[in-house]
XYZ file of C-alpha atoms in Angstrom:
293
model
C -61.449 77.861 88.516
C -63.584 77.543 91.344
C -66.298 75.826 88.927
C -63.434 73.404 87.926
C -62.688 72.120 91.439
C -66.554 72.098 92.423
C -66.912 69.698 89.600
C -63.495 67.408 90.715
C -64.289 67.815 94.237
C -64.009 64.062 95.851
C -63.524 62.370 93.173
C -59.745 61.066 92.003
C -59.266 63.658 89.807
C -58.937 66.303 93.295
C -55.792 66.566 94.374
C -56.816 67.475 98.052
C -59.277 65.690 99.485
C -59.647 62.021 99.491
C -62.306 60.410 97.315
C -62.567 58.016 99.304
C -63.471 59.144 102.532
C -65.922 60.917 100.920
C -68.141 58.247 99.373
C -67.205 55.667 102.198
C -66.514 58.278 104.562
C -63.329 56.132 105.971
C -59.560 55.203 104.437
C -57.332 52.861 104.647
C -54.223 55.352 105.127
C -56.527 56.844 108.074
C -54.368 60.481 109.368
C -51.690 59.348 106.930
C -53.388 59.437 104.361
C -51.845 62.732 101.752
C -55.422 63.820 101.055
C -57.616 65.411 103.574
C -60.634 63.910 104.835
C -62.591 66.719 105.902
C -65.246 65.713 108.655
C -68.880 67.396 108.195
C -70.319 69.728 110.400
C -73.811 68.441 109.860
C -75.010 65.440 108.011
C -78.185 63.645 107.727
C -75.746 60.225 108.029
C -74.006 59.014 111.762
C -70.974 56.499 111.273
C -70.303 54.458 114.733
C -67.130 53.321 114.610
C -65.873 49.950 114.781
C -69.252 48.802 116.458
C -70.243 45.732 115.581
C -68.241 42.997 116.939
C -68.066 39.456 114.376
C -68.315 36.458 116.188
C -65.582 35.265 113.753
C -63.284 38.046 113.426
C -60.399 36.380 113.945
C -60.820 33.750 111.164
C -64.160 33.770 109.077
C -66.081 31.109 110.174
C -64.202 30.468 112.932
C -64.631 31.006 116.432
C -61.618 32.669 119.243
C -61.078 29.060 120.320
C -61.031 27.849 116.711
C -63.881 26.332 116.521
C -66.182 25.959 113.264
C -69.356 28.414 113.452
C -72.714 27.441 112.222
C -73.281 30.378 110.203
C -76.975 30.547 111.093
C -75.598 31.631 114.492
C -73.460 34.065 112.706
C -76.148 35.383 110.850
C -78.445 35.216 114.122
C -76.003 36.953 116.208
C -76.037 39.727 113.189
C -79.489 40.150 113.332
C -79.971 40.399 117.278
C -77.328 43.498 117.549
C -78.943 45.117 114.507
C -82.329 45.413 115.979
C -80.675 46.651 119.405
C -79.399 49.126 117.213
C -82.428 50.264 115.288
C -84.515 50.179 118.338
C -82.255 52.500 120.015
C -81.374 54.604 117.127
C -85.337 55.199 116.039
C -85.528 57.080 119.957
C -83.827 60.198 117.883
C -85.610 60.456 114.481
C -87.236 58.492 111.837
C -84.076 55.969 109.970
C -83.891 55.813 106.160
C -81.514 53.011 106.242
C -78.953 51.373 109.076
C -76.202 49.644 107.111
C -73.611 47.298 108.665
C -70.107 47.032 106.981
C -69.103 43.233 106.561
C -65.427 44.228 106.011
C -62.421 43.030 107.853
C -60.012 45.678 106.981
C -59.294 47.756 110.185
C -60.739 51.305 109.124
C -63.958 49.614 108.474
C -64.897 46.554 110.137
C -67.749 46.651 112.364
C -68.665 50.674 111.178
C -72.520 51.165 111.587
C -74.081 53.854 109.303
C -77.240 55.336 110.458
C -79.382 57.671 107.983
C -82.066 59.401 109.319
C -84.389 61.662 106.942
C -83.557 65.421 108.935
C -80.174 66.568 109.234
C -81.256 67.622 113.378
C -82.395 64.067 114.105
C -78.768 62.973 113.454
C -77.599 65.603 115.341
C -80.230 64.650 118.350
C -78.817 61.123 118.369
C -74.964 62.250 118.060
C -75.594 64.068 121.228
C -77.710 61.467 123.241
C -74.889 58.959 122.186
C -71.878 60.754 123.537
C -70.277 59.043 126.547
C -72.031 56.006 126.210
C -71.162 52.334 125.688
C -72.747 48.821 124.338
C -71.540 45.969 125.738
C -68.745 47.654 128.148
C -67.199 49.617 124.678
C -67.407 53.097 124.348
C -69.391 54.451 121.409
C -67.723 56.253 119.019
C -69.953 58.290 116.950
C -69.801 61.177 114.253
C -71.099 62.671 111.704
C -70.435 61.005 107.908
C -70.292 62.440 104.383
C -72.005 59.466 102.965
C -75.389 59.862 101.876
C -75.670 58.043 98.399
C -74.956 54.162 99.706
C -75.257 53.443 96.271
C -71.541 54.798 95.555
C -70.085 53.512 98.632
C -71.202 49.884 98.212
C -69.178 47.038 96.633
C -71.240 45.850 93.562
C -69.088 43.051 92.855
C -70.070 41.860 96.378
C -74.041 42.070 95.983
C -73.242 39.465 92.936
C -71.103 36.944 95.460
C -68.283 37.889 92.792
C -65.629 40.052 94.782
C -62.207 38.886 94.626
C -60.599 41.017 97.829
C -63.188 39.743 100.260
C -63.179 41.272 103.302
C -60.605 43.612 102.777
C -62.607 45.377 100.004
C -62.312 49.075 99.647
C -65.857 49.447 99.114
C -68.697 48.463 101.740
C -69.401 45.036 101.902
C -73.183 45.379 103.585
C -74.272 42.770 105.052
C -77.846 41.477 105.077
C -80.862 40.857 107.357
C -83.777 38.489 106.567
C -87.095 40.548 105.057
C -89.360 39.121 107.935
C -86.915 41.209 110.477
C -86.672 44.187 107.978
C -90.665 44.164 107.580
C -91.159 43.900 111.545
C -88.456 46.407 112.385
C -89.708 49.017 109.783
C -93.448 48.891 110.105
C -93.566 48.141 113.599
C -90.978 50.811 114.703
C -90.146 52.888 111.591
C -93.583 54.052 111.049
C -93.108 56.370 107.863
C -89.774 55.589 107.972
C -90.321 52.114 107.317
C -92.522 53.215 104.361
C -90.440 55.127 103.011
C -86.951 52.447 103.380
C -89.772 50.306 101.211
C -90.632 52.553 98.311
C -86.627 53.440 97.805
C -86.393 50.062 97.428
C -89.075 49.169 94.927
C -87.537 52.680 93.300
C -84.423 50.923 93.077
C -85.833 48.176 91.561
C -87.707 49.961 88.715
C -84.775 52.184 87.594
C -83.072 48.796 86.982
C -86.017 47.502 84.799
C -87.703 48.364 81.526
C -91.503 50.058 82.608
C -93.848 51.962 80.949
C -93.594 55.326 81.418
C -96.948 56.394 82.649
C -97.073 59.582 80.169
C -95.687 57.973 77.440
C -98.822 55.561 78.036
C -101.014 58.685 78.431
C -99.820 59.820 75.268
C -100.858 56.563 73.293
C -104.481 56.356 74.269
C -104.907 60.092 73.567
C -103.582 59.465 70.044
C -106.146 56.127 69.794
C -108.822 58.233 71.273
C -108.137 61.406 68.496
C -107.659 58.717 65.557
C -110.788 56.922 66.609
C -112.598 60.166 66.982
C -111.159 61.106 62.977
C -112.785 57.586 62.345
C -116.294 58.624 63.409
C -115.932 62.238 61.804
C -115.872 60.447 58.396
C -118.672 58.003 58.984
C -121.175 60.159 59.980
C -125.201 60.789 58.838
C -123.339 64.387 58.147
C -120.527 63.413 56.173
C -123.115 61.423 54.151
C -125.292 64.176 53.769
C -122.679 66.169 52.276
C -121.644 63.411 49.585
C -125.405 63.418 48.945
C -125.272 67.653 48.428
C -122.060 66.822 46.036
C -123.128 64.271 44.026
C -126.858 66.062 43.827
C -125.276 69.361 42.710
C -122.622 67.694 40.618
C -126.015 65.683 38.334
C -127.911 68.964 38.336
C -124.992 70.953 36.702
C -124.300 68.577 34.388
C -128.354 68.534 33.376
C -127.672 72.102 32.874
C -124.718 71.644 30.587
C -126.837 69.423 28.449
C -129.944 71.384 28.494
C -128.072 74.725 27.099
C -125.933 72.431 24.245
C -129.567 71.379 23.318
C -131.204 74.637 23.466
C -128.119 75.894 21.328
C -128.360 73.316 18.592
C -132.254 74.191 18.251
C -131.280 77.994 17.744
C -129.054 77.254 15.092
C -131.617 74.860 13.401
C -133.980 77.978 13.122
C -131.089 80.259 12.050
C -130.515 78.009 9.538
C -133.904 77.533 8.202
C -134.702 81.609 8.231
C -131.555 83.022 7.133
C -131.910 83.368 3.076
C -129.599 81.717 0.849
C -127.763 84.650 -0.686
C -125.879 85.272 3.112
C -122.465 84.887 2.711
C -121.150 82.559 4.780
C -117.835 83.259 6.640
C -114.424 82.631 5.242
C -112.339 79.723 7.406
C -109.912 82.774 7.992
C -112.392 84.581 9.859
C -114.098 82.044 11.621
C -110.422 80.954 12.837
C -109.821 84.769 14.088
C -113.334 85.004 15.866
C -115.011 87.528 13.719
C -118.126 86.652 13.160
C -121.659 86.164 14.960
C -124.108 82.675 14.910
């Protein structure tokens, strides 16, 4: 039983708690919700709350006083507040990834997820960011269950294809340019930044068809035994022993014909000493064996 709801555990199938809050780690039905959403006591991942503030939140595109929004400044705006964030946020530990939800629905908009690589960095920043604010609004930080993004982010958004927009269940990320992800990562990341890189170019190889290094290993071993077979059989000592075979083959066939020859001499002088009155064998006899040359 208790393997059973191991296996289930936060995903639709359990009963109890709420799949979602586990892989987004927040739900529409928030305390209503008939599922529990069980908070961790530790986690490598920080979710701050309703964060960042859209310039367009309102109406997309739009601004308070309705007008239209160049959404380079949008984007802009974005990109200033994330590197406040990861500049702060690096203070406390080395960040695998800072993610910025895109969504408009209330339990998510704005929500900044912060991953750092030890489960006590998190907890270092949770602590240094009690009681403090950005921009005159209190931060409200905790600890999240997410830690695989992969299961918590819209894929039907990545592809420009989702059809609930911003009130998608799923995380709806939304994007920096590489030149500030390159700058913020090597410049302040240090391994971190490394490391952000080479999950991404892992990402991108278990979504394309490589060579398996081994595999590859595997084939040049085989040439290298097949071409070694290929000199085996063309050496001066595989000659030599064709030579030995076909030289001891001829000399035991000269000895087969030697001995018929020497044979049909003996029975010449047999024949020419023997006197006439011998009898000569009967066919039955010479059929049954008995009798000498």
């Amino acid at each position: 039983m208790a393997e059973h709801l191991a296996s289930i555990f936060g995903t639709e199938k359990d009963r109890v708690n709420c799949p979602f809050y586990f892989k987004i780690g927040a739900c529409r039905h928030g305390d209503r919700c008939s599922r529990l959403h069980t908070k961790p006591t530790i986690s490598p991942t920080l979710v701050l709350s309703n964060m960042y503030q859209r310039p367009d939140m309102m109406t997309p595109g739009v601004d308070p006083q309705g007008q239209p929004l160049d959404p380079k400044k949008i984007q802009s705006h974005f990109e200033d507040f994330y590197e406040d964030m990861f500049q702060e946020l690096s203070k406390y530990g080395d960040i695998q990834c800072l993610n910025i939800c895109d969504n408009l629905a209330d339990h998510m908009v704005g929500n900044v997820y912060i991953q750092f690589r030890e489960e006590d960095q998190a907890m270092n920043a949770l602590q240094n960011l009690m009681g403090r604010s950005y921009e005159g609004r209190p931060i409200i930080a905790d600890f999240s269950p997410v830690t695989d993004f992969r299961e918590a982010t819209c894929r039907q958004y990545e592809e420009n294809v989702c059809n609930r927009g911003g009130y998608c269940n799923f995380m709806h990320l939304k994007k920096i340019s590489r030149e500030l992800r390159q700058q913020l990562f090597r410049r302040v990341g240090g391994m971190a930044g490394v490391e952000a890189e080479a999950t991404a170019l892992l990402a991108v190889i278990m979504t394309s068809a490589v060579v398996v290094p081994g595999e590859e290993w595997k084939k040049q071993e085989s040439e290298g035994k097949k071409k070694q077979e290929s000199v085996r059989e063309s050496s001066a000592e595989r000659r030599a022993k064709i030579e030995l075979w076909n030289k001891e083959r001829e000399e035991a066939d000269s000895a087969i014909d030697n001995s018929s020859k020497i044979d049909d001499v003996n029975r010449g002088h047999q024949r020419n000493d023997s006197p006439s009155n011998v009898k000569k064998p009967n066919p039955s006899e010479e059929e049954n064996g008995n009798y000498d040359f």
